[in-house]
PDB file of C-alpha atoms and ligand atoms in Angstrom:
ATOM      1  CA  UNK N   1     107.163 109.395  14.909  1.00 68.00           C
ATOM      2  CA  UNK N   2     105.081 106.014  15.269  1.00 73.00           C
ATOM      3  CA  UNK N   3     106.254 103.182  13.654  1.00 84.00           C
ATOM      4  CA  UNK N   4     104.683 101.803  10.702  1.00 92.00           C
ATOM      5  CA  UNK N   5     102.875  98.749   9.938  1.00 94.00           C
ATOM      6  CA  UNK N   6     104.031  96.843   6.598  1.00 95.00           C
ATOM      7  CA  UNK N   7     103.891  93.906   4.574  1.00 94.00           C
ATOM      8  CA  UNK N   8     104.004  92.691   1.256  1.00 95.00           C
ATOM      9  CA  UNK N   9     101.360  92.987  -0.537  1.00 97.00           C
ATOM     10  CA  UNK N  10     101.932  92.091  -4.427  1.00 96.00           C
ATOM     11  CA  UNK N  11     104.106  90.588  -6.690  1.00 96.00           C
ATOM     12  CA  UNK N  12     104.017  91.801  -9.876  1.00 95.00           C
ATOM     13  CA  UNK N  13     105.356  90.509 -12.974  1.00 92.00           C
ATOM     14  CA  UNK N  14     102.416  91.231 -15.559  1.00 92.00           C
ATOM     15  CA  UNK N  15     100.401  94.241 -15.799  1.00 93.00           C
ATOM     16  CA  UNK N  16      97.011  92.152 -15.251  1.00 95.00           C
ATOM     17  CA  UNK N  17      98.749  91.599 -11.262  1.00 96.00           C
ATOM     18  CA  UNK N  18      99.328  95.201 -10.227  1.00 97.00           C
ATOM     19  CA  UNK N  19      96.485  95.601  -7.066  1.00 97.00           C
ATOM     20  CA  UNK N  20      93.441  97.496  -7.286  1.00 95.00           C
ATOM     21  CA  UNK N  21      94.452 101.842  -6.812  1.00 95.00           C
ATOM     22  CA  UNK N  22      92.170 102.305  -3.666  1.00 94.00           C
ATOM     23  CA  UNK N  23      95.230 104.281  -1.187  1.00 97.00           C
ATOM     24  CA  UNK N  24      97.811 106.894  -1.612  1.00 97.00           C
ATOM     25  CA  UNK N  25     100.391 105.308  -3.495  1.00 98.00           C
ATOM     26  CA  UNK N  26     104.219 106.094  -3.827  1.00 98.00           C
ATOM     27  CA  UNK N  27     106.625 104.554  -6.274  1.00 97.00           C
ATOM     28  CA  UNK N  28     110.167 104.569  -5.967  1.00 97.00           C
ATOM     29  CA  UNK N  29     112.258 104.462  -9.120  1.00 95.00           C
ATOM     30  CA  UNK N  30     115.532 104.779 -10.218  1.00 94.00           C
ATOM     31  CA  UNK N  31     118.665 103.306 -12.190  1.00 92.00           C
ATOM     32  CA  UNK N  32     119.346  99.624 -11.575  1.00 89.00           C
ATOM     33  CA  UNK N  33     121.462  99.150  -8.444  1.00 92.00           C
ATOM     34  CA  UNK N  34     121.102 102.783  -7.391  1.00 95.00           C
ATOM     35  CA  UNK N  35     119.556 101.099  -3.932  1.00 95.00           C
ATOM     36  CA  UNK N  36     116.115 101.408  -4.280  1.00 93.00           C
ATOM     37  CA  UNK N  37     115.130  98.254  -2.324  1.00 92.00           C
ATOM     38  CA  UNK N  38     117.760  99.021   0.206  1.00 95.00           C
ATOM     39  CA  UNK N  39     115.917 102.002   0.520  1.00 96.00           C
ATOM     40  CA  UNK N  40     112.485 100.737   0.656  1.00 94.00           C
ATOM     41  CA  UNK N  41     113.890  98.302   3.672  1.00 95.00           C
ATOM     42  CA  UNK N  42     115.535 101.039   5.749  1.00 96.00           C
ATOM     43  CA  UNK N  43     112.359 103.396   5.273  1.00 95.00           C
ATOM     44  CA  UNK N  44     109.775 100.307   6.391  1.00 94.00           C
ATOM     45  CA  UNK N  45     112.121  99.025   9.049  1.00 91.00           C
ATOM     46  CA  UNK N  46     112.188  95.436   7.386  1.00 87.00           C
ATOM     47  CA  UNK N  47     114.302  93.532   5.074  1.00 87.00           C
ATOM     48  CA  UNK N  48     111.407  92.265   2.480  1.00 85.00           C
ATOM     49  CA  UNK N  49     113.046  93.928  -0.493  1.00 83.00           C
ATOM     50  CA  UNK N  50     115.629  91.828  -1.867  1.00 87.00           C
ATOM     51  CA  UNK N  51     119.033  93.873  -2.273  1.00 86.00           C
ATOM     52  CA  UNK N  52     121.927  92.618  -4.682  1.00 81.00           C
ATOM     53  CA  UNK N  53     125.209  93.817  -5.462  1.00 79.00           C
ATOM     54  CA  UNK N  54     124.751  92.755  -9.214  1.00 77.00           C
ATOM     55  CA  UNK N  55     122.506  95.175 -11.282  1.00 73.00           C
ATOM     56  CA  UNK N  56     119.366  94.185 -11.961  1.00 72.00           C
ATOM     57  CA  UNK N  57     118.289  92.411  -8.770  1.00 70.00           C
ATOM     58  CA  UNK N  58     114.371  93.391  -8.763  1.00 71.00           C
ATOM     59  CA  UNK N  59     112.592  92.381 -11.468  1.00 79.00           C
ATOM     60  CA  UNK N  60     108.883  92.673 -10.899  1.00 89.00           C
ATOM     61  CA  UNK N  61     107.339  95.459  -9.660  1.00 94.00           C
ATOM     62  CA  UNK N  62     106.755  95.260  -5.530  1.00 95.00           C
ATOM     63  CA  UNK N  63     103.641  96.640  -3.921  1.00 97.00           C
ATOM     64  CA  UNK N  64     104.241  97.002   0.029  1.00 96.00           C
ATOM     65  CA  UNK N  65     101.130  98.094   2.275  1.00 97.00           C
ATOM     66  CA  UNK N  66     102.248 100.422   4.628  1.00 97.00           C
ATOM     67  CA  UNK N  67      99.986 101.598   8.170  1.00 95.00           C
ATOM     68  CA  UNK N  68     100.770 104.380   9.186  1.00 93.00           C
ATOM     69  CA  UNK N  69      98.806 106.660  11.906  1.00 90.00           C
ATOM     70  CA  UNK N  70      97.918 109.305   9.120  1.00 90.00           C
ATOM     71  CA  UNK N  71      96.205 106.472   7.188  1.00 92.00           C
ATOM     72  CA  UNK N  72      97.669 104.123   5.077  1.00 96.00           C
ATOM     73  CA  UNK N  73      99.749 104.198   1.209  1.00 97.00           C
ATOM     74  CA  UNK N  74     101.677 101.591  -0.553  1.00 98.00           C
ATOM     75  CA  UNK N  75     104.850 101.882  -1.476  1.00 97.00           C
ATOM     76  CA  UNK N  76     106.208 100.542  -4.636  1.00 97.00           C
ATOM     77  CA  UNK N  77     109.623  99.435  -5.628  1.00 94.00           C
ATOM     78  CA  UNK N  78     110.418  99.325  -9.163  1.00 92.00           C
ATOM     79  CA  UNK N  79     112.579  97.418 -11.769  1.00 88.00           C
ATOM     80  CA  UNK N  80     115.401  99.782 -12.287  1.00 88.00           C
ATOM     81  CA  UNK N  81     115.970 100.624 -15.481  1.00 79.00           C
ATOM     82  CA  UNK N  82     119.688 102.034 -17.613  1.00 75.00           C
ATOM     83  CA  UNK N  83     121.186  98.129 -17.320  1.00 65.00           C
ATOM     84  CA  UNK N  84     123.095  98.063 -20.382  1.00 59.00           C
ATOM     85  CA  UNK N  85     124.228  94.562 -20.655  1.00 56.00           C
ATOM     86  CA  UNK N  86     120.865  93.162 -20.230  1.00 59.00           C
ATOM     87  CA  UNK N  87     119.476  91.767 -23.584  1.00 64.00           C
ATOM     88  CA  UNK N  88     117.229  93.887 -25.502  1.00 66.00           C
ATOM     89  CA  UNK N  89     114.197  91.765 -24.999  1.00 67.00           C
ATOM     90  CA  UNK N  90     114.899  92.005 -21.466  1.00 62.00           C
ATOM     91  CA  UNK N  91     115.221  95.763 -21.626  1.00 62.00           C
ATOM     92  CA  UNK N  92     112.060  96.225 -23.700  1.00 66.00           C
ATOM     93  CA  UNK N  93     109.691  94.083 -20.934  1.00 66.00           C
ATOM     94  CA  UNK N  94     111.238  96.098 -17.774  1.00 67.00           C
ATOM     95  CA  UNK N  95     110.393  99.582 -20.022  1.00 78.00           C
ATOM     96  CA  UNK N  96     106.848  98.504 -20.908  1.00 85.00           C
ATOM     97  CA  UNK N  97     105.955  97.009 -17.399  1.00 89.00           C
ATOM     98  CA  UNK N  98     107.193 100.147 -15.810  1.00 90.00           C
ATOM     99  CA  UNK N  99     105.230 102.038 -18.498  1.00 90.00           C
ATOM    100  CA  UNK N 100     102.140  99.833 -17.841  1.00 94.00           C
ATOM    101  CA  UNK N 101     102.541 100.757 -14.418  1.00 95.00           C
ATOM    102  CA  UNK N 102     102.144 104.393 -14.349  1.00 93.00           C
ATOM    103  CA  UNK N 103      99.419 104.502 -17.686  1.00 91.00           C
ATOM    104  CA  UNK N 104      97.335 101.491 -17.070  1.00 90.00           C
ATOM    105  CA  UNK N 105      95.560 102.393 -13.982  1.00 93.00           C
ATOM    106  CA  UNK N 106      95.445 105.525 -11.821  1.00 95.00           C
ATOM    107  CA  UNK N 107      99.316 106.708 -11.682  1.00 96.00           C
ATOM    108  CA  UNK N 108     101.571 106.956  -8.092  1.00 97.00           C
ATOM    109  CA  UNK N 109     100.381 110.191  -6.146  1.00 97.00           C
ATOM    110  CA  UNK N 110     104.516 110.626  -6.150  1.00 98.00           C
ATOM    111  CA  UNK N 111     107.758 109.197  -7.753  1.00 98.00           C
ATOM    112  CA  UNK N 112     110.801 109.138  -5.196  1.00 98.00           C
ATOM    113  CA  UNK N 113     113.064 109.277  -7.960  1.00 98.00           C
ATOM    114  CA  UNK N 114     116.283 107.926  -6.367  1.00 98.00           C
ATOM    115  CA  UNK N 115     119.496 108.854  -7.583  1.00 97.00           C
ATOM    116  CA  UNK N 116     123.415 108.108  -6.710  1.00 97.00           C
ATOM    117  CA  UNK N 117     124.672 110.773  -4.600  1.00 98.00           C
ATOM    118  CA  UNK N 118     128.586 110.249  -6.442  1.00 97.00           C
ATOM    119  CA  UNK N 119     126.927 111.003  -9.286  1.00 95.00           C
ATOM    120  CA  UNK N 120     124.210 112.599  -9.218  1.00 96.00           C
ATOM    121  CA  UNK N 121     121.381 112.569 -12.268  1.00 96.00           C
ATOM    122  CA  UNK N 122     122.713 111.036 -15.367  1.00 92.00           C
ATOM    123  CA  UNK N 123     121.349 111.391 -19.204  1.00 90.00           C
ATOM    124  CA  UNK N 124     119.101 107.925 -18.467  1.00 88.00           C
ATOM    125  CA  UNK N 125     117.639 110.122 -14.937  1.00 92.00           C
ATOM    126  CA  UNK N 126     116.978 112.836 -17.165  1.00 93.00           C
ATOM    127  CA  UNK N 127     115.068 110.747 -19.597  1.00 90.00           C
ATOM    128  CA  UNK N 128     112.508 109.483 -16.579  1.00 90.00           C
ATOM    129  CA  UNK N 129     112.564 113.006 -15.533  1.00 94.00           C
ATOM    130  CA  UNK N 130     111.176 114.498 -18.723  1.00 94.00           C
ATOM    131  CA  UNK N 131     108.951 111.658 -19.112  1.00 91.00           C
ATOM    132  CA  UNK N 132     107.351 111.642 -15.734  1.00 93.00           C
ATOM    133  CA  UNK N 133     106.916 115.616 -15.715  1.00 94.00           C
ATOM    134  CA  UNK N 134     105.479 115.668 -19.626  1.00 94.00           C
ATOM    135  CA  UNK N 135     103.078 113.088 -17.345  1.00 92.00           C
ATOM    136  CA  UNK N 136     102.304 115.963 -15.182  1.00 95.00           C
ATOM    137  CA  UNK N 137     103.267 113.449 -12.152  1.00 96.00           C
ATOM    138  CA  UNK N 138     104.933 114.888  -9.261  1.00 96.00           C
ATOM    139  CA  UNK N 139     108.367 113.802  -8.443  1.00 97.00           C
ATOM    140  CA  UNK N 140     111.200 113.908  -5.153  1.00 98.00           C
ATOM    141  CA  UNK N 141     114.332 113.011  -6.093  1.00 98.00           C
ATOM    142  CA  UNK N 142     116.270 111.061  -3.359  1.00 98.00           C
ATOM    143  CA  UNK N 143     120.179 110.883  -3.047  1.00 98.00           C
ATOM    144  CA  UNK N 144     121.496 107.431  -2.339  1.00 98.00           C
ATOM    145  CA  UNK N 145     124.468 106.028  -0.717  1.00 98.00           C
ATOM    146  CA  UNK N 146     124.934 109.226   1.349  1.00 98.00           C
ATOM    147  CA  UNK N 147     127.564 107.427   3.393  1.00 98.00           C
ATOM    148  CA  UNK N 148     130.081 107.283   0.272  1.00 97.00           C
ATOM    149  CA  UNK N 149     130.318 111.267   0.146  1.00 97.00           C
ATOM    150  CA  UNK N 150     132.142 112.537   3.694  1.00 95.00           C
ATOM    151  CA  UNK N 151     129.702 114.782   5.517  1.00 93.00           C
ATOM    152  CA  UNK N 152     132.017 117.978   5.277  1.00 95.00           C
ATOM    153  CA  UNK N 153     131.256 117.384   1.011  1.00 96.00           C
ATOM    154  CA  UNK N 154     127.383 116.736   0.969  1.00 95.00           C
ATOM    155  CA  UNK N 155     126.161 120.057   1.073  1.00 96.00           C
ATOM    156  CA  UNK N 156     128.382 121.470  -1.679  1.00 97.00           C
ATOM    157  CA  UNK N 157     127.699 118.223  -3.624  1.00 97.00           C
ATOM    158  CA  UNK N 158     123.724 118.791  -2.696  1.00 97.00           C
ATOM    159  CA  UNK N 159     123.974 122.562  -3.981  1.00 97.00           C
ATOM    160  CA  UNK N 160     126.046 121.418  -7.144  1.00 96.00           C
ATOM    161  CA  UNK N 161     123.089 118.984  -8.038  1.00 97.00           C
ATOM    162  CA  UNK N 162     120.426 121.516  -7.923  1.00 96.00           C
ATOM    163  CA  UNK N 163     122.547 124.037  -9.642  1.00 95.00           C
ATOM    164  CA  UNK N 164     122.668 121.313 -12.749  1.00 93.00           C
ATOM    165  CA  UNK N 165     118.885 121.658 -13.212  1.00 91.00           C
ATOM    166  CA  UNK N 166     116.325 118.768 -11.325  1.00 95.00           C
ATOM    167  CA  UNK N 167     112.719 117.835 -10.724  1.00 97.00           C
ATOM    168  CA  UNK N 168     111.948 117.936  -7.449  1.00 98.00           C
ATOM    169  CA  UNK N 169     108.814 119.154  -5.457  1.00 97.00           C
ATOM    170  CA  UNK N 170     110.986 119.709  -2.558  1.00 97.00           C
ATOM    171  CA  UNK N 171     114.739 120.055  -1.705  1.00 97.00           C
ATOM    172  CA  UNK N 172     116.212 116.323  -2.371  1.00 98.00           C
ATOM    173  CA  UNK N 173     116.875 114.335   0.733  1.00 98.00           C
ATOM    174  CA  UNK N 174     120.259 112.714   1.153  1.00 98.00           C
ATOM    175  CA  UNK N 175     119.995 109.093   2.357  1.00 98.00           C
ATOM    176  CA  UNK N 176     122.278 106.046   3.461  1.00 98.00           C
ATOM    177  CA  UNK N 177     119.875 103.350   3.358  1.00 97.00           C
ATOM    178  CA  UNK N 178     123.390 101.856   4.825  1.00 97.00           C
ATOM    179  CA  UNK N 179     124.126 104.288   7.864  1.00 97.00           C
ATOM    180  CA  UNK N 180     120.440 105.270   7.957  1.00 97.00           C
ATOM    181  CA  UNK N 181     120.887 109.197   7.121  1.00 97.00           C
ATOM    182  CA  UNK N 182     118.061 111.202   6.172  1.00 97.00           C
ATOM    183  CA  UNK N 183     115.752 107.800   6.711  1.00 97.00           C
ATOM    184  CA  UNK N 184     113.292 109.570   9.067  1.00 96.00           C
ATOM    185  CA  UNK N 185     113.362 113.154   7.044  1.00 97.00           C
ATOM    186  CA  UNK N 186     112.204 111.186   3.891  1.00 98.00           C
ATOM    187  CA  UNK N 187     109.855 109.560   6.426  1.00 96.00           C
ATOM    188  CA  UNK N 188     108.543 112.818   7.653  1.00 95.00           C
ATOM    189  CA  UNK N 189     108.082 114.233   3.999  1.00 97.00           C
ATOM    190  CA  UNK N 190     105.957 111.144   3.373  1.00 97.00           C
ATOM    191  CA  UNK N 191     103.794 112.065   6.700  1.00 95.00           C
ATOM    192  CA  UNK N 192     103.738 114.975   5.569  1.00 94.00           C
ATOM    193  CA  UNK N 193     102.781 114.553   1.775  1.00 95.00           C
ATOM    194  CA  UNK N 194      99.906 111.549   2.637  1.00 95.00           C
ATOM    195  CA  UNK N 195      98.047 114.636   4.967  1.00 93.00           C
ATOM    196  CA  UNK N 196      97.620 116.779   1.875  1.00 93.00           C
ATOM    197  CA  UNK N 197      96.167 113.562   0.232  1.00 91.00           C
ATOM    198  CA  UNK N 198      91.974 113.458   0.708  1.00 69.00           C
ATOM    199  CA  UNK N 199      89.278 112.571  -1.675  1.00 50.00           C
ATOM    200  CA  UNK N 200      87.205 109.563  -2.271  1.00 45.00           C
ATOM    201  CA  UNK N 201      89.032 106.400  -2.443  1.00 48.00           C
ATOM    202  CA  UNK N 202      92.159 107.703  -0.183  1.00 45.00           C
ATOM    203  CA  UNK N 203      92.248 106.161   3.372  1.00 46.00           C
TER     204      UNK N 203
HETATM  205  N1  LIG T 301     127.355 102.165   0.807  1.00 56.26           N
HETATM  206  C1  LIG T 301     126.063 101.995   0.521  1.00 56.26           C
HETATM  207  N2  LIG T 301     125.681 100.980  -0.305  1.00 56.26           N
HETATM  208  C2  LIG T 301     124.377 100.859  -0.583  1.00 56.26           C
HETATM  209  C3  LIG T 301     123.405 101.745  -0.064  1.00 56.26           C
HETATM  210  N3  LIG T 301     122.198 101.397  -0.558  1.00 56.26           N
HETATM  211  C4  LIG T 301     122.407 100.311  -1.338  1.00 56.26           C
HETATM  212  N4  LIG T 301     123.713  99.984  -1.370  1.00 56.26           N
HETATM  213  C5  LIG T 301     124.315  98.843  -2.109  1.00 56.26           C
HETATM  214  O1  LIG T 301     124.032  98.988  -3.494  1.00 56.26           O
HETATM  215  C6  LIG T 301     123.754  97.728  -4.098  1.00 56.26           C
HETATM  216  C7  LIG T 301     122.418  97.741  -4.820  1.00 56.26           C
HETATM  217  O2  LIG T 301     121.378  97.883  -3.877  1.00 56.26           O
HETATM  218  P1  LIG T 301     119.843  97.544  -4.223  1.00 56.26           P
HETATM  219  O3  LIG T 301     119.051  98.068  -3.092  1.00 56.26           O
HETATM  220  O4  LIG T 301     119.678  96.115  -4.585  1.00 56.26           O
HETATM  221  O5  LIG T 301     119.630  98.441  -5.517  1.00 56.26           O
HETATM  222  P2  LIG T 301     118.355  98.512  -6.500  1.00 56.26           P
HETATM  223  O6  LIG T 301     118.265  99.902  -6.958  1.00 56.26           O
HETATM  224  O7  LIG T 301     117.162  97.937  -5.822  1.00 56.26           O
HETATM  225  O8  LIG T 301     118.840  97.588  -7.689  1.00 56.26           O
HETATM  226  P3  LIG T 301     117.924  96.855  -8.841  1.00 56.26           P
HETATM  227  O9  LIG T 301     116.822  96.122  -8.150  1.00 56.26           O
HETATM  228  O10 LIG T 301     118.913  95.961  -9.487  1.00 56.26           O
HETATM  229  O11 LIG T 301     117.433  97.919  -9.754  1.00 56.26           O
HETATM  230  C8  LIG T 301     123.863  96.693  -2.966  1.00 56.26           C
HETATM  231  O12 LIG T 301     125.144  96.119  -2.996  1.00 56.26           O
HETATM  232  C9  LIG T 301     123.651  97.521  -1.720  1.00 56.26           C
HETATM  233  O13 LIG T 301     124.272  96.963  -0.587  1.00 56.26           O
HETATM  234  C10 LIG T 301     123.845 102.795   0.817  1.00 56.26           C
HETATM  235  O14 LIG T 301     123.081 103.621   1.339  1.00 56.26           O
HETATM  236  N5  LIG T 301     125.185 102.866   1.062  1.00 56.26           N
HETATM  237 MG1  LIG T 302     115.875  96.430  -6.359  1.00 56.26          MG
END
C-alpha cells in the first residue's frame, strides 16, 4: 500500500469555514475521548490531530487533505459529542456545528463512526446511529482502543457487538490507534470505498 500524502487543510469553528465539497469526503465521529484524533493520526501517519486525555479535546471540526494513489478525499475529525459536564451552551454549539456539517452542504460520502471497544455502542451511539441512517448516509463503525481487550477476547467481544444490533456497511474494524491494529485494514476499506466513488466533482 503507498503511503499517503496529507496535510491540514481547515479549521473550522463556524459553519461559514467548512471548505468547498469538491473530493470524496469521510468524517469520523464519535463520543468525546473515544480516540478519534488518535485515530485520524495513526491512519495519516502524522501527529496533526491534537489528542487529550481530558474529554472534549477537539473542538472545531478538522478537514485533512489526504493524496492518495486512487485519487484524493479529506478526512474529517469531529467534535465528539455525549460530554456531560460540559455546559449546556457548550453542548448546544458542538450539536448544531456537527449538524451544520452534515446538512449545510453536500454530506460525508461515509461516517467512520468510532466506538470504544470495552464498551461497545452506548444509548448516545445509538442516537447518531438513528440519526445518520434516517439521513440515508452510509456509516462503518470502528472499534477503538483494541489494545485494552486481550486478543484471545476480541472476536467474542466483536461477535457480541453485532449480535446487539449496529449500523455498519461492512463488518466493524477493530483498531489500536495505540498498538496500530487494524490501521492498514481500515486503510484498505478506505482504498477500497474511494474506487467505487466516480462522478463529476470526485477526483
Ligand atoms: N490504550 C489506548 N488509548 C487510546 C487509544 N486511542 C486513544 N487513546 C487515548 O484516549 C484518549 C482520548 O484520545 P483522543 O484521540 O483525544 O480522543 P477524541 O475522540 O479525539 O476526543 P475528543 O476530541 O475530546 O472528542 C487519549 O488519552 C488517548 O491517548 C488506543 O488505541 N489505545
Ligand atoms: Mg479529538
Amino acid at each position: 500500500m503507498e503511503k499517503w500524502k496529507v496535510r491540514l487543510d481547515t479549521t473550522a469553528f463556524t459553519r461559514d469555514q467548512f471548505p468547498e465539497r469538491d473530493i470524496a469526503e469521510f468524517a469520523v465521529a464519535g463520543r468525546s475521548n473515544v480516540g478519534k484524533s488518535s485515530l485520524v493520526n495513526r491512519l495519516l501517519g502524522a501527529k496533526l490531530a491534537h489528542v487529550g486525555a481530558t474529554p472534549g479535546k477537539t473542538r472545531s471540526i478538522n478537514f485533512y487533505r489526504v493524496e492518495t494513489p486512487l485519487g484524493p478525499f479529506m478526512l474529517v475529525d469531529l467534535p465528539g459529542y455525549g460530554y456531560a459536564s460540559r455546559s449546556k451552551k457548550e453542548r448546544r454549539q458542538w450539536s448544531s456545528l456537527i449538524e451544520a456539517y452534515i446538512t449545510s452542504r453536500e454530506a460525508p460520502d461515509l461516517i467512520l463512526h468510532l466506538a470504544d471497544f470495552r464498551h461497545g455502542l452506548t444509548a448516545n451511539d445509538r442516537e447518531l446511529q438513528d440519526w445518520i441512517s434516517g439521513m440515508g448516509l452510509s456509516m462503518l463503525v470502528v472499534f477503538t482502543k483494541g489494545d485494552k481487550i486481550s486478543k484471545g477476547a476480541r472476536k467474542g467481544a466483536l461477535y457480541k457487538y453485532i449480535q446487539s444490533g449496529l449500523k455498519s456497511v461492512d463488518v466493524p474494524i477493530v483498531t489500536s490507534a495505540e498498538k496500530g491494529d487494524g490501521i492498514a485494514e481500515l486503510k484498505g476499506f478506505l482504498e477500497g470505498f474511494l474506487s467505487t466513488l466516480s462522478g463529476p466533482g470526485e477526483n
